[in-house]
PDB file of C-alpha atoms in Angstrom:
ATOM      1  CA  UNK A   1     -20.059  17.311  -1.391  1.00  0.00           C
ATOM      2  CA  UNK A   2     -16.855  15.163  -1.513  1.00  0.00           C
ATOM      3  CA  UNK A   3     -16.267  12.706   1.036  1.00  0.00           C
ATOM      4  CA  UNK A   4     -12.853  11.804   2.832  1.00  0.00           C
ATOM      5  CA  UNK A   5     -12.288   8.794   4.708  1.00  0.00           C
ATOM      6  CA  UNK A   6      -9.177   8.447   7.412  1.00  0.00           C
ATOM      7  CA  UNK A   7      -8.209   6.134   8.598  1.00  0.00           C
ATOM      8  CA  UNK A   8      -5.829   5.485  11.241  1.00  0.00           C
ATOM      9  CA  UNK A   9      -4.744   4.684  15.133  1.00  0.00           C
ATOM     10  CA  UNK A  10      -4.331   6.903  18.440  1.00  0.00           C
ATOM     11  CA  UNK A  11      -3.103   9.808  16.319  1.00  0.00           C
ATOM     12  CA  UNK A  12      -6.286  10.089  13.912  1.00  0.00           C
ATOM     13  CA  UNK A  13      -8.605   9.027  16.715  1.00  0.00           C
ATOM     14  CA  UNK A  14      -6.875  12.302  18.787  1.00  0.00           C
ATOM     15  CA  UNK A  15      -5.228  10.792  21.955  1.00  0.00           C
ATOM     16  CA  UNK A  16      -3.761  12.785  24.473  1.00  0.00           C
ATOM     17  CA  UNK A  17       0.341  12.620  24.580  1.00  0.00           C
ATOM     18  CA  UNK A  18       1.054  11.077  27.851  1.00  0.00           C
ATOM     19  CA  UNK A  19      -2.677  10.758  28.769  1.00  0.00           C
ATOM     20  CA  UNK A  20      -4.941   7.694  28.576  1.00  0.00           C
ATOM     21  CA  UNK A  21      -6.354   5.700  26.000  1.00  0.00           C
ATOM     22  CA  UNK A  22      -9.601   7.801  26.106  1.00  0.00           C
ATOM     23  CA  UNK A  23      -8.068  11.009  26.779  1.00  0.00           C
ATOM     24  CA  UNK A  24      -8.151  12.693  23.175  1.00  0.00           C
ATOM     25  CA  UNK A  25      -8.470  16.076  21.801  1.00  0.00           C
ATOM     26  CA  UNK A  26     -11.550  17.597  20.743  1.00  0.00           C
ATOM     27  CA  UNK A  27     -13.019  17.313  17.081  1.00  0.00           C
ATOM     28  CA  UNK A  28     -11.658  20.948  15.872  1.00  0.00           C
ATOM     29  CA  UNK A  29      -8.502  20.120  17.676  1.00  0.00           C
ATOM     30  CA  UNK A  30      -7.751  16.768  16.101  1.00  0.00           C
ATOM     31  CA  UNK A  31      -6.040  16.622  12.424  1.00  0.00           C
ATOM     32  CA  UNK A  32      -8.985  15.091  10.537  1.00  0.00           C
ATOM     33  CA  UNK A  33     -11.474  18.186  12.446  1.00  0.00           C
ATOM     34  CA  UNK A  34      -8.922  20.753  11.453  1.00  0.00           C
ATOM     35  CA  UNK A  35      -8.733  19.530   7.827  1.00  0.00           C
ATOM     36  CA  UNK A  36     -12.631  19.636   7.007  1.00  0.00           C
ATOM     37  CA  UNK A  37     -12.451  23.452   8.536  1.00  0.00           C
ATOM     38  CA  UNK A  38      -9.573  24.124   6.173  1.00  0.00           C
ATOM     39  CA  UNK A  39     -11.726  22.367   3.246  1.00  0.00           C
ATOM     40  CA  UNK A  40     -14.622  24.012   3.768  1.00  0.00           C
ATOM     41  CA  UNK A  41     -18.845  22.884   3.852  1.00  0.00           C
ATOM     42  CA  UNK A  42     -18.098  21.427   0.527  1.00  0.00           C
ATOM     43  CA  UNK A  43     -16.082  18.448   2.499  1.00  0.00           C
ATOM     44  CA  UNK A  44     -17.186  15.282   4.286  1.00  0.00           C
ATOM     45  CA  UNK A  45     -14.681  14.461   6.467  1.00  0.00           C
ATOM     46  CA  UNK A  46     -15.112  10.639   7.974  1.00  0.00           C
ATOM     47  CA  UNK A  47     -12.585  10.254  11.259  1.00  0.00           C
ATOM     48  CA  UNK A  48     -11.952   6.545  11.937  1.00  0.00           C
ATOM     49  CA  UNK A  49      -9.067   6.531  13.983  1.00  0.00           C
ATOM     50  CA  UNK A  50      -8.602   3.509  16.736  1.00  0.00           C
ATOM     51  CA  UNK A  51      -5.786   3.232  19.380  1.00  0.00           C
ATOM     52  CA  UNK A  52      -3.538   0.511  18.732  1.00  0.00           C
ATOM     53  CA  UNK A  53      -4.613  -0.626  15.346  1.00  0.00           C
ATOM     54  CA  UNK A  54      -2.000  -1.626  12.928  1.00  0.00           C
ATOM     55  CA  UNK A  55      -1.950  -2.355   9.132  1.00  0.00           C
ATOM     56  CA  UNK A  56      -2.697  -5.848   8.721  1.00  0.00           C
ATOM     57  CA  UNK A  57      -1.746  -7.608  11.999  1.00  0.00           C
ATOM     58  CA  UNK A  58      -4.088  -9.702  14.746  1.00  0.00           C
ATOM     59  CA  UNK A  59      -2.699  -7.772  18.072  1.00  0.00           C
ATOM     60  CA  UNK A  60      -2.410 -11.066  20.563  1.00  0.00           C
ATOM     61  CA  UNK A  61      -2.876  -8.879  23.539  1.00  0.00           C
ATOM     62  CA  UNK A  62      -4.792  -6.185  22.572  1.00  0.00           C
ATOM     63  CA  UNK A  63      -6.999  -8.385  20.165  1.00  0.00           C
ATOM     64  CA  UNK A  64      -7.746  -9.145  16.703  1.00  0.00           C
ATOM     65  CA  UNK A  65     -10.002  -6.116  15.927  1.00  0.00           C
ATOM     66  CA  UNK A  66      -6.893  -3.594  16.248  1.00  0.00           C
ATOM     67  CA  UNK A  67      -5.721  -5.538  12.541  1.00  0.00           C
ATOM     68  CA  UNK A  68      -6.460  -2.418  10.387  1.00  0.00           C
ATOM     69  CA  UNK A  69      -7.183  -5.096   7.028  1.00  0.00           C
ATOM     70  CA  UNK A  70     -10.140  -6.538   9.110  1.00  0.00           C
ATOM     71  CA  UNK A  71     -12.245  -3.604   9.384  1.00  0.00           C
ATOM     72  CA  UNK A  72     -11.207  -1.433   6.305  1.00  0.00           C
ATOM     73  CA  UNK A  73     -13.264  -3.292   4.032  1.00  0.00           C
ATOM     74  CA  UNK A  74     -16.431  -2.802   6.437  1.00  0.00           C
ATOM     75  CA  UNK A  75     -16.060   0.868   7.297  1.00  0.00           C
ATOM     76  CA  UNK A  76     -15.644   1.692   3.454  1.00  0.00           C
ATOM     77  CA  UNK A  77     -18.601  -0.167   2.488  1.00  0.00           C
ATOM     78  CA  UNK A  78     -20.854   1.794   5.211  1.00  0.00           C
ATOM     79  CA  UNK A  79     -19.384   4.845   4.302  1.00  0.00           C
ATOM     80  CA  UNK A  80     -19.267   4.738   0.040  1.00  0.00           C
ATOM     81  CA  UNK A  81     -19.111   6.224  -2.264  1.00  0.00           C
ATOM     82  CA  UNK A  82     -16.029   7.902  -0.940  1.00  0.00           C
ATOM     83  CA  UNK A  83     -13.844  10.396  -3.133  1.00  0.00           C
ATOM     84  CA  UNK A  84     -10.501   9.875  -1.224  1.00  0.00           C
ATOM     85  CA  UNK A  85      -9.263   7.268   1.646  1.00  0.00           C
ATOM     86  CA  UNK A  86      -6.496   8.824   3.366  1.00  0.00           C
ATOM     87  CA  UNK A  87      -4.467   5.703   5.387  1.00  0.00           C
ATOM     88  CA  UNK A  88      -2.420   6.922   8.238  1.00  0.00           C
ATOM     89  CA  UNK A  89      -0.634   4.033  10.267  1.00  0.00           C
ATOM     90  CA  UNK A  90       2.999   1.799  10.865  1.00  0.00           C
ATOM     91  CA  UNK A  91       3.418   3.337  14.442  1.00  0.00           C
ATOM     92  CA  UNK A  92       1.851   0.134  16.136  1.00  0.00           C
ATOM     93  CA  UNK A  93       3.152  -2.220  14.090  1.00  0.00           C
ATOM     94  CA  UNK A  94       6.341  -1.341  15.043  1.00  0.00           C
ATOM     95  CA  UNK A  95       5.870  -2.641  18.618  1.00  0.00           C
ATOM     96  CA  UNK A  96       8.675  -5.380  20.108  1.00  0.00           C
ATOM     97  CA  UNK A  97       5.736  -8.027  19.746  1.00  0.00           C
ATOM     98  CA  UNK A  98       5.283  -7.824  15.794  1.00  0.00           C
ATOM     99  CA  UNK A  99       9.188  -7.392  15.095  1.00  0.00           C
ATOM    100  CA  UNK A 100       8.662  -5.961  11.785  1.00  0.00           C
ATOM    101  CA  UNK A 101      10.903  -3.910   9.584  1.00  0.00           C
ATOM    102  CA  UNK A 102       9.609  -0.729   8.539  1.00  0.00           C
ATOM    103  CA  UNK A 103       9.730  -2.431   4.248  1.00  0.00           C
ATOM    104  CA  UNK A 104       7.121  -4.622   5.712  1.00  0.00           C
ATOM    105  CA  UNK A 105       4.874  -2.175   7.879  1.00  0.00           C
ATOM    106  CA  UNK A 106       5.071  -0.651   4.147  1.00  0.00           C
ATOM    107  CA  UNK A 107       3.985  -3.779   2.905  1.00  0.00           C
ATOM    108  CA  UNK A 108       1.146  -3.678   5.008  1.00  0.00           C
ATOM    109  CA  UNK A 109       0.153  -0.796   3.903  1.00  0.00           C
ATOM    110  CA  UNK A 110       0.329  -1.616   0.526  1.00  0.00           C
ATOM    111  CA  UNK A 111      -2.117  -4.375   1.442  1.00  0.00           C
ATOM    112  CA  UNK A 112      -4.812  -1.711   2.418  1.00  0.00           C
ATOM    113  CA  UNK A 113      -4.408  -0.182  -0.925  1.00  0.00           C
ATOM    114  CA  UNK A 114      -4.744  -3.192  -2.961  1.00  0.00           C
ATOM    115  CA  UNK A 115      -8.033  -3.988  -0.963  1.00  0.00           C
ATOM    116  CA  UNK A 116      -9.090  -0.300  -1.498  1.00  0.00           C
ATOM    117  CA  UNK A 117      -8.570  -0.586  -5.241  1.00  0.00           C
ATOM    118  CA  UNK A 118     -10.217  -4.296  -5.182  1.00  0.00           C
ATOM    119  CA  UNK A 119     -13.701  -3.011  -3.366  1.00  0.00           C
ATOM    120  CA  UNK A 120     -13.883   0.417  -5.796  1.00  0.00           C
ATOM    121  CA  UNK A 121     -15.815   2.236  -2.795  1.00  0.00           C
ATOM    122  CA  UNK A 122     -15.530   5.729  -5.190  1.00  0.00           C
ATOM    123  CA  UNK A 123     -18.196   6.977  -6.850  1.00  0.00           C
ATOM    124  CA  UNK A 124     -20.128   4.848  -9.653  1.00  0.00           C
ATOM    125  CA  UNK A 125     -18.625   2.021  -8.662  1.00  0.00           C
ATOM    126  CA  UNK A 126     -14.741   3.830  -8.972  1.00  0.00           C
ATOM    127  CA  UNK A 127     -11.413   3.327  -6.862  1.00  0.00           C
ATOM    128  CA  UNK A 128     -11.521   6.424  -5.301  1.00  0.00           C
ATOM    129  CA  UNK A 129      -8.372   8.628  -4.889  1.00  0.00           C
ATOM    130  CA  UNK A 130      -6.017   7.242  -2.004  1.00  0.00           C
ATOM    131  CA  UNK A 131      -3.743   8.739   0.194  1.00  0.00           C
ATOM    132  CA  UNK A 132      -0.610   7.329   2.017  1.00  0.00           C
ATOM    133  CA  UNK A 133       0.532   9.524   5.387  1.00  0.00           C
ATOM    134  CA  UNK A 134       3.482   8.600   6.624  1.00  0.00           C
ATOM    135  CA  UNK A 135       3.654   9.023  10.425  1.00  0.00           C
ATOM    136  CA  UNK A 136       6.279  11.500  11.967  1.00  0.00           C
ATOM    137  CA  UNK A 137       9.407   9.435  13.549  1.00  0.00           C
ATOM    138  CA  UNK A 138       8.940   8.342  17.223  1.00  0.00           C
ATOM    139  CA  UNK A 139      11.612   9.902  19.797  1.00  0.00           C
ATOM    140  CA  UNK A 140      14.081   8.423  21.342  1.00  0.00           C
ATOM    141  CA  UNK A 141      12.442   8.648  25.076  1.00  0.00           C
ATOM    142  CA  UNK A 142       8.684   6.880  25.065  1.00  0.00           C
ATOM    143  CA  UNK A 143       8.871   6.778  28.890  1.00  0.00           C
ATOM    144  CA  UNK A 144       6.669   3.788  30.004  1.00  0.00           C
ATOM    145  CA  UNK A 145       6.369   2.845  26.437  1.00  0.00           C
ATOM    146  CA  UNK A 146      10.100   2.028  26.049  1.00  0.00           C
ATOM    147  CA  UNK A 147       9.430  -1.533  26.138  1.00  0.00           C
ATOM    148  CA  UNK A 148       6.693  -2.386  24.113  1.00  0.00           C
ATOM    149  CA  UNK A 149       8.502  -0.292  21.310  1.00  0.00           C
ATOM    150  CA  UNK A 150      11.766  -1.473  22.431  1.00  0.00           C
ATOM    151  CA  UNK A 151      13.870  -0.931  18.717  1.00  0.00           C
ATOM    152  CA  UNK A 152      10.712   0.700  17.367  1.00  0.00           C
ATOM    153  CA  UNK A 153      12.642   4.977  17.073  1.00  0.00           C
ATOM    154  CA  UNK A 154      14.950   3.647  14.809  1.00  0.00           C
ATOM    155  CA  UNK A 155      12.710   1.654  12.236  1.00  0.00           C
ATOM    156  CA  UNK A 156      10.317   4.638  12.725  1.00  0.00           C
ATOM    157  CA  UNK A 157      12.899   7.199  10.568  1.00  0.00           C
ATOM    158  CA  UNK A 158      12.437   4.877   7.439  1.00  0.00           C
ATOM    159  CA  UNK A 159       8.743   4.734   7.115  1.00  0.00           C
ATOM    160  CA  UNK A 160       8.648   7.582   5.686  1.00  0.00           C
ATOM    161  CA  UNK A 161      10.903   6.565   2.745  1.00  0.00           C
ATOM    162  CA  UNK A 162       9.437   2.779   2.790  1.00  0.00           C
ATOM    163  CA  UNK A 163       5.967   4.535   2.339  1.00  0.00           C
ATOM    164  CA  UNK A 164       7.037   6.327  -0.468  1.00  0.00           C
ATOM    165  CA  UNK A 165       8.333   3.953  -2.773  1.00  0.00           C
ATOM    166  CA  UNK A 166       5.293   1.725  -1.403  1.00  0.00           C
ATOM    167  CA  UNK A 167       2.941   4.836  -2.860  1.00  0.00           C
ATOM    168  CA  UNK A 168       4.847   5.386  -5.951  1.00  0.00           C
ATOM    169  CA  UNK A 169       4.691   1.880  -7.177  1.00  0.00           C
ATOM    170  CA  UNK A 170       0.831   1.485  -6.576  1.00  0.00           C
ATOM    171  CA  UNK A 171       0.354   5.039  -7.792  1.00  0.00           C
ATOM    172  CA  UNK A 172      -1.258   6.234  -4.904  1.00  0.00           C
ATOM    173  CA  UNK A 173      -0.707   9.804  -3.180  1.00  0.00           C
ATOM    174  CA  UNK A 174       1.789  10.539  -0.763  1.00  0.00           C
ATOM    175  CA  UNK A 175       2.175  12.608   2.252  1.00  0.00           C
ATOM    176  CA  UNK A 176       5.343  12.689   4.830  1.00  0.00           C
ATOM    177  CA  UNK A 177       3.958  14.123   8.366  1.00  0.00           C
ATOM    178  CA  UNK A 178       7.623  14.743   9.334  1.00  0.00           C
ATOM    179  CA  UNK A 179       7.762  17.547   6.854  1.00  0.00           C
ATOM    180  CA  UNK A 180       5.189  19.529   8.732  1.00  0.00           C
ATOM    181  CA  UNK A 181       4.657  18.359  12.477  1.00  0.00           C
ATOM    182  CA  UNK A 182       6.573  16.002  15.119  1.00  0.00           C
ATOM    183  CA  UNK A 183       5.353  13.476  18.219  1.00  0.00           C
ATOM    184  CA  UNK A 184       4.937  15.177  21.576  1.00  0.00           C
ATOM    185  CA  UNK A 185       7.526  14.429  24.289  1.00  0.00           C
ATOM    186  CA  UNK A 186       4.856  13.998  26.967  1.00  0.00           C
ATOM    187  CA  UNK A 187       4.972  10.568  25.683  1.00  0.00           C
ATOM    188  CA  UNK A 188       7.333  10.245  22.668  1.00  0.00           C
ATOM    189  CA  UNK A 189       4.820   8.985  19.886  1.00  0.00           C
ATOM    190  CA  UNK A 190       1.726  10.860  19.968  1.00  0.00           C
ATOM    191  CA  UNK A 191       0.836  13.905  18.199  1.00  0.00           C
ATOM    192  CA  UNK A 192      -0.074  17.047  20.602  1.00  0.00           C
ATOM    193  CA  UNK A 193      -2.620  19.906  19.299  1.00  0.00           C
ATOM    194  CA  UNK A 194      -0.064  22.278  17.516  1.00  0.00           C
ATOM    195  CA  UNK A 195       0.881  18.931  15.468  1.00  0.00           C
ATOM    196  CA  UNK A 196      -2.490  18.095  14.810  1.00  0.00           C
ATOM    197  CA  UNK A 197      -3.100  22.024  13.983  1.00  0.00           C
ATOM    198  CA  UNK A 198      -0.082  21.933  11.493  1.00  0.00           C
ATOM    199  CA  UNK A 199      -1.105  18.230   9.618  1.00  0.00           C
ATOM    200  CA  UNK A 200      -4.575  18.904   9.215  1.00  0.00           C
ATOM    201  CA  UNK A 201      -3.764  22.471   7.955  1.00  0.00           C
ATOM    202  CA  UNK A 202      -1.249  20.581   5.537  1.00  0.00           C
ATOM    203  CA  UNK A 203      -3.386  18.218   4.519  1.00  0.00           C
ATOM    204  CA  UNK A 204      -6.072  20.095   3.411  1.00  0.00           C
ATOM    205  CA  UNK A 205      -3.689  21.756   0.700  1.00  0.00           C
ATOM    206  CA  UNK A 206      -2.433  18.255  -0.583  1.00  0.00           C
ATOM    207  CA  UNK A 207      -6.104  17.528  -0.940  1.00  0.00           C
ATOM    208  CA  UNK A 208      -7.124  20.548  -2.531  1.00  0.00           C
ATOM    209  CA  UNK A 209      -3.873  19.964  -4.609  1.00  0.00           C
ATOM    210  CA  UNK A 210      -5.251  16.572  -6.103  1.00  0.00           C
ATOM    211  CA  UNK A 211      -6.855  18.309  -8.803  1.00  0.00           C
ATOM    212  CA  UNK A 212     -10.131  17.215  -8.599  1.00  0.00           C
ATOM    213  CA  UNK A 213     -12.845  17.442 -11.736  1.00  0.00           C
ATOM    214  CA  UNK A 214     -15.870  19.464 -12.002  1.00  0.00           C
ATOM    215  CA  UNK A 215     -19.066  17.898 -11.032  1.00  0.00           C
TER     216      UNK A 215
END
């Protein structure tokens, strides 16, 4: 059995568009559920998806623990070996507060990888295969959210392209979300179920599509 590990914020840990914080969809609903029934019983999938968590940035209202870096090392250590880390997030760092770019949300994620590589969670003491998903753009209307991602829409439209390059110079995998599903306008940044349907669905094929070798 191979084992996936994703990680990411509100829109790996399922939540609601224009719901609450623990409103979230159920486990064959959300993108990491619909990927292991795409995979198959062969497939581990691990969901670790937090609201609010960012790449490698201390959150000074919502608190330190939402800083991605601080608990990635952890959660792949109680989970290893692990075959493939798939890292989904930038949406949270682009919030007014950090006033980051989208090159160095990218950068953050770049950091994730490097740490990845650095603990060699995979199998016999490997770096296991790693995934970059860029999330889709955020829409122009985020309703009560406008503030707290005041500038955020714009910066969102280059992630995908900052991810990219970030992937393809640590030779890493790489998966645009945009190409296959959009954020709900209930609330302008989450993903609702027929999003989640069509990534997980997506996913599964760029994971299958990895080439992986015979046991």
């Amino acid at each position: 059995m191979r084992t996936v590990l994703c990680f990411g914020d509100s829109n790996t840990y399922g939540q609601i568009p224009g719901r609450g914080p623990l409103d979230r969809f159920g486990w064959d609903q959300r993108w990491p559920g619909v990927m292991q029934a795409e995979l198959g019983p062969g497939w581990h999938i691990i969901e670790e998806g937090l609201s609010g968590r960012t790449t490698v940035r201390d959150d000074p209202i919502e608190g330190e623990h939402k800083n991605g870096r601080r608990y990635l090392k952890p959660c792949l250590q109680s989970h290893a070996p692990v075959d493939l880390v798939i890292l989904m997030l930038g949406t949270n760092d682009l919030k007014r507060r950090f006033s980051q770019p989208a090159s160095e949300v990218a950068m953050g994620i770049g950091c994730l990888v490097h740490d990845t590589k650095e603990l060699m969670p995979g199998r016999g003491g490997h770096v296991p295969e790693i995934m970059i998903v860029a999330p889709p753009p955020m829409l122009e209307d985020l309703r009560e959210w406008a503030s707290i991602f005041d500038g955020a829409p714009e910066k969102s439209h280059r992630l995908g392209l900052e991810f990219e390059v970030m992937a393809d110079s640590l030779e890493v995998h790489f998966f645009d979300a945009a190409t296959v599903c959009a954020c709900d306008p209930a609330d302008g940044f989450h993903l609702g179920a027929s999003a989640h349907a069509a990534l997980g669905q997506a996913l599964a094929r760029e994971v299958q599509a990895i080439g992986w070798p015979a046991d």
